[in-house]
GROMACS .gro file of C-alpha atoms in nm:
model
  352
    1MET     CA    1  -1.350   2.198   1.923
    2HIS     CA    2  -1.342   2.542   1.768
    3PRO     CA    3  -1.672   2.710   1.858
    4THR     CA    4  -1.854   2.942   1.624
    5SER     CA    5  -2.036   3.265   1.691
    6ASP     CA    6  -2.377   3.345   1.546
    7THR     CA    7  -2.443   3.657   1.339
    8ALA     CA    8  -2.734   3.771   1.129
    9ALA     CA    9  -2.569   3.598   0.835
   10GLY     CA   10  -2.535   3.270   1.028
   11PRO     CA   11  -2.258   3.098   1.221
   12VAL     CA   12  -1.904   3.221   1.161
   13GLU     CA   13  -1.617   2.983   1.221
   14LYS     CA   14  -1.335   3.117   1.434
   15PRO     CA   15  -0.984   3.107   1.286
   16PRO     CA   16  -0.831   2.759   1.305
   17ALA     CA   17  -0.604   2.668   1.591
   18ARG     CA   18  -0.236   2.601   1.522
   19PRO     CA   19  -0.168   2.282   1.719
   20ALA     CA   20   0.183   2.203   1.833
   21LEU     CA   21   0.319   1.932   1.603
   22LEU     CA   22   0.622   1.705   1.594
   23LEU     CA   23   0.749   1.509   1.293
   24SER     CA   24   0.842   1.146   1.366
   25MET     CA   25   0.981   0.902   1.108
   26ALA     CA   26   1.296   0.723   0.995
   27PRO     CA   27   1.605   0.926   0.906
   28GLY     CA   28   1.599   1.070   0.554
   29ILE     CA   29   1.225   1.031   0.500
   30ALA     CA   30   1.115   1.386   0.590
   31GLY     CA   31   1.344   1.543   0.332
   32ARG     CA   32   1.188   1.337   0.056
   33LEU     CA   33   0.831   1.360   0.186
   34LEU     CA   34   0.812   1.737   0.238
   35ASP     CA   35   0.928   1.983  -0.026
   36ALA     CA   36   0.946   2.361   0.027
   37ARG     CA   37   0.576   2.402  -0.055
   38HIS     CA   38   0.478   2.142   0.206
   39ARG     CA   39   0.701   2.296   0.474
   40THR     CA   40   0.548   2.637   0.413
   41ARG     CA   41   0.200   2.495   0.447
   42LEU     CA   42   0.299   2.291   0.752
   43VAL     CA   43   0.421   2.591   0.952
   44ALA     CA   44   0.108   2.783   0.851
   45LEU     CA   45  -0.111   2.507   0.995
   46ALA     CA   46   0.086   2.409   1.304
   47ARG     CA   47   0.340   2.533   1.556
   48THR     CA   48   0.639   2.322   1.461
   49ASP     CA   49   1.001   2.316   1.359
   50PRO     CA   50   0.982   2.146   1.017
   51HIS     CA   51   1.349   2.052   1.042
   52LEU     CA   52   1.317   1.875   1.379
   53VAL     CA   53   1.238   1.509   1.317
   54ALA     CA   54   1.210   1.251   1.595
   55HIS     CA   55   1.373   0.920   1.503
   56ASP     CA   56   1.376   0.788   1.860
   57LEU     CA   57   1.101   0.867   2.109
   58ALA     CA   58   1.209   0.621   2.379
   59ASP     CA   59   1.544   0.797   2.428
   60PRO     CA   60   1.486   1.139   2.271
   61THR     CA   61   1.730   1.423   2.233
   62PRO     CA   62   1.658   1.725   2.457
   63ALA     CA   63   1.503   1.914   2.165
   64VAL     CA   64   1.277   1.621   2.074
   65ALA     CA   65   1.179   1.566   2.437
   66THR     CA   66   1.072   1.930   2.470
   67ALA     CA   67   0.873   1.917   2.145
   68LEU     CA   68   0.714   1.585   2.241
   69ALA     CA   69   0.597   1.721   2.577
   70ASP     CA   70   0.418   2.005   2.397
   71ALA     CA   71   0.294   1.815   2.091
   72GLU     CA   72  -0.079   1.786   2.026
   73VAL     CA   73  -0.021   1.616   1.690
   74LEU     CA   74   0.242   1.376   1.559
   75LEU     CA   75   0.297   1.364   1.184
   76THR     CA   76   0.448   1.022   1.116
   77CYS     CA   77   0.571   0.823   0.818
   78TRP     CA   78   0.772   0.507   0.751
   79GLY     CA   79   1.002   0.408   1.033
   80ALA     CA   80   0.820   0.603   1.302
   81PRO     CA   81   0.915   0.468   1.647
   82PRO     CA   82   0.647   0.288   1.853
   83LEU     CA   83   0.414   0.500   2.063
   84THR     CA   84   0.443   0.296   2.380
   85GLY     CA   85   0.285   0.379   2.712
   86ALA     CA   86   0.613   0.532   2.828
   87VAL     CA   87   0.630   0.754   2.519
   88LEU     CA   88   0.271   0.867   2.573
   89GLU     CA   89   0.350   0.956   2.934
   90ALA     CA   90   0.612   1.193   2.794
   91ALA     CA   91   0.351   1.336   2.556
   92PRO     CA   92   0.063   1.439   2.786
   93ARG     CA   93  -0.089   1.680   2.532
   94LEU     CA   94  -0.092   1.437   2.238
   95ARG     CA   95  -0.437   1.409   2.080
   96ALA     CA   96  -0.381   1.298   1.719
   97VAL     CA   97  -0.146   1.099   1.496
   98ILE     CA   98  -0.147   1.176   1.123
   99HIS     CA   99   0.037   0.904   0.932
  100ALA     CA  100   0.169   1.004   0.589
  101ALA     CA  101   0.186   0.642   0.473
  102GLY     CA  102  -0.022   0.325   0.483
  103SER     CA  103  -0.030   0.084   0.775
  104VAL     CA  104  -0.013   0.220   1.131
  105ARG     CA  105   0.043  -0.125   1.284
  106HIS     CA  106   0.416  -0.074   1.321
  107HIS     CA  107   0.405   0.227   1.554
  108LEU     CA  108   0.059   0.248   1.713
  109THR     CA  109   0.009   0.045   2.030
  110ASP     CA  110  -0.286  -0.041   2.252
  111ALA     CA  111  -0.185   0.253   2.470
  112CYS     CA  112  -0.278   0.489   2.185
  113TRP     CA  113  -0.629   0.350   2.157
  114GLU     CA  114  -0.669   0.353   2.535
  115ARG     CA  115  -0.573   0.722   2.537
  116GLY     CA  116  -0.838   0.786   2.270
  117ILE     CA  117  -0.591   0.938   2.027
  118ALA     CA  118  -0.742   1.023   1.688
  119VAL     CA  119  -0.555   0.854   1.403
  120SER     CA  120  -0.547   0.917   1.029
  121SER     CA  121  -0.364   0.726   0.757
  122ALA     CA  122  -0.272   0.806   0.398
  123ALA     CA  123  -0.334   0.445   0.296
  124VAL     CA  124  -0.586   0.555   0.034
  125ALA     CA  125  -0.324   0.782  -0.126
  126ASN     CA  126  -0.057   0.513  -0.112
  127ALA     CA  127  -0.294   0.263  -0.275
  128LEU     CA  128  -0.289   0.446  -0.608
  129PRO     CA  129   0.074   0.383  -0.715
  130VAL     CA  130   0.050   0.019  -0.603
  131ALA     CA  131  -0.264  -0.024  -0.812
  132GLU     CA  132  -0.097   0.149  -1.108
  133TYR     CA  133   0.204  -0.085  -1.082
  134THR     CA  134  -0.033  -0.382  -1.064
  135LEU     CA  135  -0.230  -0.268  -1.369
  136ALA     CA  136   0.091  -0.234  -1.570
  137ALA     CA  137   0.207  -0.577  -1.451
  138ILE     CA  138  -0.124  -0.739  -1.549
  139LEU     CA  139  -0.126  -0.591  -1.898
  140PHE     CA  140   0.241  -0.671  -1.959
  141ALA     CA  141   0.209  -1.024  -1.818
  142ASN     CA  142  -0.087  -1.114  -2.040
  143LYS     CA  143   0.101  -0.966  -2.338
  144ARG     CA  144   0.405  -1.180  -2.244
  145VAL     CA  145   0.628  -0.874  -2.263
  146LEU     CA  146   0.899  -1.015  -2.034
  147HIS     CA  147   0.918  -1.339  -2.232
  148SER     CA  148   0.930  -1.171  -2.571
  149ALA     CA  149   1.194  -0.922  -2.453
  150HIS     CA  150   1.422  -1.205  -2.335
  151ARG     CA  151   1.365  -1.403  -2.657
  152TYR     CA  152   1.417  -1.098  -2.880
  153ARG     CA  153   1.748  -1.022  -2.707
  154SER     CA  154   1.868  -1.380  -2.754
  155LEU     CA  155   1.746  -1.430  -3.114
  156ARG     CA  156   1.838  -1.094  -3.268
  157ALA     CA  157   1.681  -1.215  -3.593
  158PRO     CA  158   1.343  -1.226  -3.772
  159HIS     CA  159   1.095  -1.453  -3.597
  160ASP     CA  160   0.729  -1.555  -3.618
  161TRP     CA  161   0.608  -1.379  -3.303
  162GLN     CA  162   0.242  -1.433  -3.388
  163ASP     CA  163   0.299  -1.807  -3.379
  164GLU     CA  164   0.511  -1.809  -3.062
  165LEU     CA  165   0.276  -1.573  -2.876
  166ALA     CA  166  -0.048  -1.717  -3.010
  167GLY     CA  167  -0.185  -1.758  -2.656
  168ALA     CA  168  -0.087  -1.411  -2.537
  169GLY     CA  169  -0.294  -1.095  -2.516
  170ASN     CA  170  -0.542  -0.912  -2.293
  171HIS     CA  171  -0.863  -0.993  -2.480
  172HIS     CA  172  -1.107  -1.192  -2.263
  173ARG     CA  173  -0.845  -1.296  -2.008
  174THR     CA  174  -0.934  -1.360  -1.643
  175VAL     CA  175  -0.775  -1.171  -1.356
  176GLY     CA  176  -0.817  -1.301  -1.002
  177VAL     CA  177  -0.793  -1.033  -0.732
  178LEU     CA  178  -0.708  -1.177  -0.393
  179GLY     CA  179  -0.837  -0.927  -0.137
  180ALA     CA  180  -1.073  -0.631  -0.165
  181SER     CA  181  -0.839  -0.404   0.028
  182ARG     CA  182  -0.801  -0.037  -0.065
  183ILE     CA  183  -0.542  -0.143  -0.320
  184GLY     CA  184  -0.746  -0.439  -0.441
  185ARG     CA  185  -1.047  -0.214  -0.496
  186ARG     CA  186  -0.836   0.042  -0.679
  187VAL     CA  187  -0.700  -0.234  -0.904
  188ILE     CA  188  -1.056  -0.343  -0.981
  189GLU     CA  189  -1.144   0.016  -1.066
  190LEU     CA  190  -0.844   0.055  -1.298
  191LEU     CA  191  -0.928  -0.272  -1.476
  192ARG     CA  192  -1.279  -0.159  -1.575
  193PRO     CA  193  -1.188  -0.006  -1.915
  194PHE     CA  194  -1.026  -0.329  -2.029
  195ASP     CA  195  -1.182  -0.637  -2.184
  196LEU     CA  196  -1.103  -0.857  -1.887
  197ARG     CA  197  -1.305  -1.083  -1.657
  198VAL     CA  198  -1.235  -1.010  -1.292
  199LEU     CA  199  -1.278  -1.262  -1.010
  200LEU     CA  200  -1.251  -1.174  -0.641
  201TYR     CA  201  -1.171  -1.377  -0.334
  202ASP     CA  202  -1.242  -1.197  -0.009
  203PRO     CA  203  -1.433  -1.366   0.275
  204TYR     CA  204  -1.562  -1.029   0.398
  205VAL     CA  205  -1.725  -0.924   0.068
  206ASP     CA  206  -2.077  -1.047   0.007
  207ALA     CA  207  -2.249  -1.097  -0.328
  208ALA     CA  208  -2.420  -0.756  -0.321
  209GLU     CA  209  -2.093  -0.571  -0.262
  210ALA     CA  210  -1.916  -0.778  -0.527
  211ALA     CA  211  -2.188  -0.679  -0.773
  212ARG     CA  212  -2.130  -0.313  -0.688
  213LEU     CA  213  -1.761  -0.364  -0.752
  214GLY     CA  214  -1.838  -0.533  -1.085
  215VAL     CA  215  -1.656  -0.858  -1.001
  216THR     CA  216  -1.749  -1.223  -0.961
  217PRO     CA  217  -1.695  -1.353  -0.605
  218VAL     CA  218  -1.542  -1.701  -0.590
  219PRO     CA  219  -1.370  -1.928  -0.335
  220LEU     CA  220  -0.991  -1.915  -0.326
  221ASP     CA  221  -0.948  -2.249  -0.503
  222ALA     CA  222  -1.175  -2.139  -0.788
  223LEU     CA  223  -0.992  -1.808  -0.822
  224CYS     CA  224  -0.658  -1.987  -0.853
  225ALA     CA  225  -0.789  -2.248  -1.096
  226ASP     CA  226  -0.973  -2.007  -1.326
  227SER     CA  227  -0.737  -1.707  -1.344
  228ASP     CA  228  -0.471  -1.624  -1.600
  229ILE     CA  229  -0.339  -1.369  -1.349
  230VAL     CA  230  -0.361  -1.393  -0.969
  231THR     CA  231  -0.279  -1.061  -0.801
  232VAL     CA  232  -0.237  -1.049  -0.423
  233HIS     CA  233  -0.383  -0.760  -0.221
  234ALA     CA  234  -0.471  -0.913   0.116
  235PRO     CA  235  -0.331  -0.772   0.443
  236GLN     CA  236  -0.050  -0.933   0.636
  237LEU     CA  237  -0.226  -1.104   0.925
  238PRO     CA  238  -0.179  -1.438   1.104
  239ALA     CA  239  -0.475  -1.573   0.906
  240THR     CA  240  -0.315  -1.479   0.572
  241HIS     CA  241   0.031  -1.625   0.638
  242HIS     CA  242   0.119  -1.842   0.335
  243LEU     CA  243  -0.234  -1.799   0.205
  244LEU     CA  244  -0.103  -1.920  -0.128
  245GLY     CA  245   0.071  -2.250  -0.068
  246ALA     CA  246   0.149  -2.560  -0.270
  247HIS     CA  247  -0.218  -2.657  -0.307
  248GLU     CA  248  -0.332  -2.316  -0.434
  249LEU     CA  249  -0.033  -2.266  -0.666
  250ALA     CA  250  -0.081  -2.612  -0.816
  251LEU     CA  251  -0.436  -2.512  -0.912
  252MET     CA  252  -0.313  -2.220  -1.125
  253PRO     CA  253  -0.319  -2.298  -1.500
  254ASP     CA  254   0.004  -2.361  -1.690
  255GLY     CA  255   0.144  -2.027  -1.801
  256ALA     CA  256  -0.049  -1.824  -1.541
  257THR     CA  257   0.118  -1.532  -1.364
  258LEU     CA  258   0.130  -1.455  -0.992
  259ILE     CA  259   0.166  -1.086  -0.899
  260ASN     CA  260   0.250  -0.998  -0.539
  261THR     CA  261   0.264  -0.634  -0.432
  262ALA     CA  262   0.128  -0.700  -0.082
  263ARG     CA  263   0.366  -0.882   0.153
  264GLY     CA  264   0.600  -1.170   0.085
  265SER     CA  265   0.459  -1.374   0.373
  266LEU     CA  266   0.127  -1.424   0.192
  267VAL     CA  267   0.296  -1.667  -0.050
  268ASP     CA  268   0.484  -1.977   0.065
  269PRO     CA  269   0.827  -1.937  -0.101
  270ALA     CA  270   0.905  -2.307  -0.067
  271ALA     CA  271   0.594  -2.385  -0.272
  272LEU     CA  272   0.640  -2.105  -0.526
  273LEU     CA  273   1.002  -2.167  -0.621
  274PRO     CA  274   0.951  -2.514  -0.776
  275GLU     CA  275   0.664  -2.380  -0.988
  276LEU     CA  276   0.889  -2.102  -1.117
  277LEU     CA  277   1.194  -2.323  -1.168
  278SER     CA  278   0.986  -2.559  -1.381
  279GLY     CA  279   0.868  -2.266  -1.591
  280ARG     CA  280   0.506  -2.366  -1.538
  281LEU     CA  281   0.417  -2.035  -1.373
  282HIS     CA  282   0.536  -1.678  -1.419
  283ALA     CA  283   0.567  -1.420  -1.142
  284VAL     CA  284   0.592  -1.046  -1.087
  285LEU     CA  285   0.724  -1.009  -0.733
  286ASP     CA  286   0.763  -0.669  -0.571
  287VAL     CA  287   0.780  -0.838  -0.230
  288THR     CA  288   0.927  -1.171  -0.126
  289GLU     CA  289   0.993  -1.378   0.183
  290PRO     CA  290   1.257  -1.290   0.293
  291GLU     CA  291   1.221  -0.927   0.184
  292LEU     CA  292   1.561  -0.941   0.013
  293PRO     CA  293   1.625  -1.277  -0.154
  294PRO     CA  294   1.967  -1.424  -0.078
  295PRO     CA  295   2.234  -1.351  -0.342
  296GLY     CA  296   2.219  -1.710  -0.465
  297SER     CA  297   1.842  -1.725  -0.502
  298PRO     CA  298   1.722  -1.842  -0.846
  299LEU     CA  299   1.465  -1.558  -0.838
  300TRP     CA  300   1.734  -1.314  -0.950
  301ASP     CA  301   1.795  -1.489  -1.283
  302LEU     CA  302   1.482  -1.679  -1.380
  303PRO     CA  303   1.353  -1.550  -1.716
  304ASN     CA  304   0.990  -1.600  -1.608
  305VAL     CA  305   1.027  -1.380  -1.298
  306LEU     CA  306   1.022  -1.002  -1.276
  307LEU     CA  307   1.170  -0.910  -0.939
  308THR     CA  308   1.149  -0.551  -0.814
  309PRO     CA  309   1.269  -0.405  -0.479
  310HIS     CA  310   0.938  -0.318  -0.309
  311VAL     CA  311   0.886  -0.009  -0.524
  312ALA     CA  312   0.515  -0.047  -0.610
  313GLY     CA  313   0.419   0.187  -0.326
  314SER     CA  314   0.484   0.559  -0.321
  315LEU     CA  315   0.831   0.674  -0.413
  316GLY     CA  316   0.988   0.982  -0.571
  317THR     CA  317   0.729   1.238  -0.669
  318GLU     CA  318   0.451   1.010  -0.541
  319LEU     CA  319   0.562   1.086  -0.184
  320HIS     CA  320   0.424   1.436  -0.232
  321ARG     CA  321   0.075   1.289  -0.269
  322LEU     CA  322   0.117   1.140   0.079
  323ALA     CA  323   0.231   1.477   0.215
  324ASP     CA  324  -0.065   1.653   0.055
  325HIS     CA  325  -0.303   1.402   0.213
  326ALA     CA  326  -0.142   1.439   0.557
  327LEU     CA  327  -0.155   1.819   0.545
  328ASP     CA  328  -0.518   1.810   0.432
  329GLU     CA  329  -0.591   1.601   0.741
  330LEU     CA  330  -0.395   1.844   0.958
  331GLU     CA  331  -0.604   2.129   0.820
  332ARG     CA  332  -0.922   1.941   0.906
  333TYR     CA  333  -0.796   1.885   1.258
  334ALA     CA  334  -0.702   2.251   1.298
  335HIS     CA  335  -1.056   2.350   1.194
  336GLY     CA  336  -1.209   2.101   1.438
  337ARG     CA  337  -1.339   1.874   1.164
  338PRO     CA  338  -1.310   1.493   1.162
  339PHE     CA  339  -1.042   1.321   0.957
  340SER     CA  340  -1.138   1.211   0.607
  341ALA     CA  341  -0.945   0.884   0.650
  342PRO     CA  342  -0.970   0.786   1.017
  343VAL     CA  343  -0.820   0.464   1.146
  344LEU     CA  344  -1.017   0.287   1.419
  345PRO     CA  345  -0.890  -0.008   1.626
  346GLU     CA  346  -1.162  -0.236   1.488
  347HIS     CA  347  -1.032  -0.169   1.136
  348LEU     CA  348  -0.704  -0.338   1.221
  349ARG     CA  349  -0.862  -0.681   1.266
  350HIS     CA  350  -0.902  -0.721   0.891
  351SER     CA  351  -0.664  -0.467   0.738
  352ALA     CA  352  -0.298  -0.385   0.724
   0.00000   0.00000   0.00000
């Protein structure tokens, strides 16, 4: 892409190109994703207006339409509009999409793959905060931190905590990881220093790969039945819809905890709610189905449920990690090198 010239000292790479670039994402995202340092680096790597952000590519403003017609690269993030065939017709020079977030399913279409557009995703960077949240949830759940905090607030008096929490703790507990996705693998990696047994259910991981990961592969029923914690990291696909239903949840031991940081649709809410209302199971839910529980949902007030508003992924300062990853990919592209985290259409059959 960028040829080199030979000298006595060997090949010398020509200066990198500065491709025309357009930002495309939901309103408000760019200001949080890119700080002054990122904007300075962005304009050094690409010909772009860092303050022009396309929120709508189907009916663009004149400024966006002009930038889209010239763009060789789109830098996208959450809320990027779909790249339909009509949009691509208006972007004849487009050669690459660099996504500063995880899944590209929401804005890439078949037309992109047919065009042969190169795609990169920051899914590996976004996996880290989700895995960190999950690790914290696992350790706190086994320690029964939520329960003891509620009880302490209500008692406000001396109490025999050793007796009440005799079954709590992280020594020799079993964690079942559902899905060896990027996040699932990062969770497994973060769990290694702890004295925990880790099971894995993933139909695409064989025994040899499981051994390399340091986990025990098991069927889904066995994972549910044998785990003190079940943590969900499978992609949202038709095959994973309500992957955990009444049968699987009933197999979980009394007092076990379900952690879901993936997608709410992987767990059947009609099956989960009775288990939580009875107090038999505990849950840490960063995602639910629907995404926002109705105001009257028992999930808001159950003492055995920790409900958070889909914050396990990158937020705040963690967004800058996504920007760093995207700009590293842009630099590779400008130098004519392949992306470090390419997304290929065949990847999307089994991933988010």
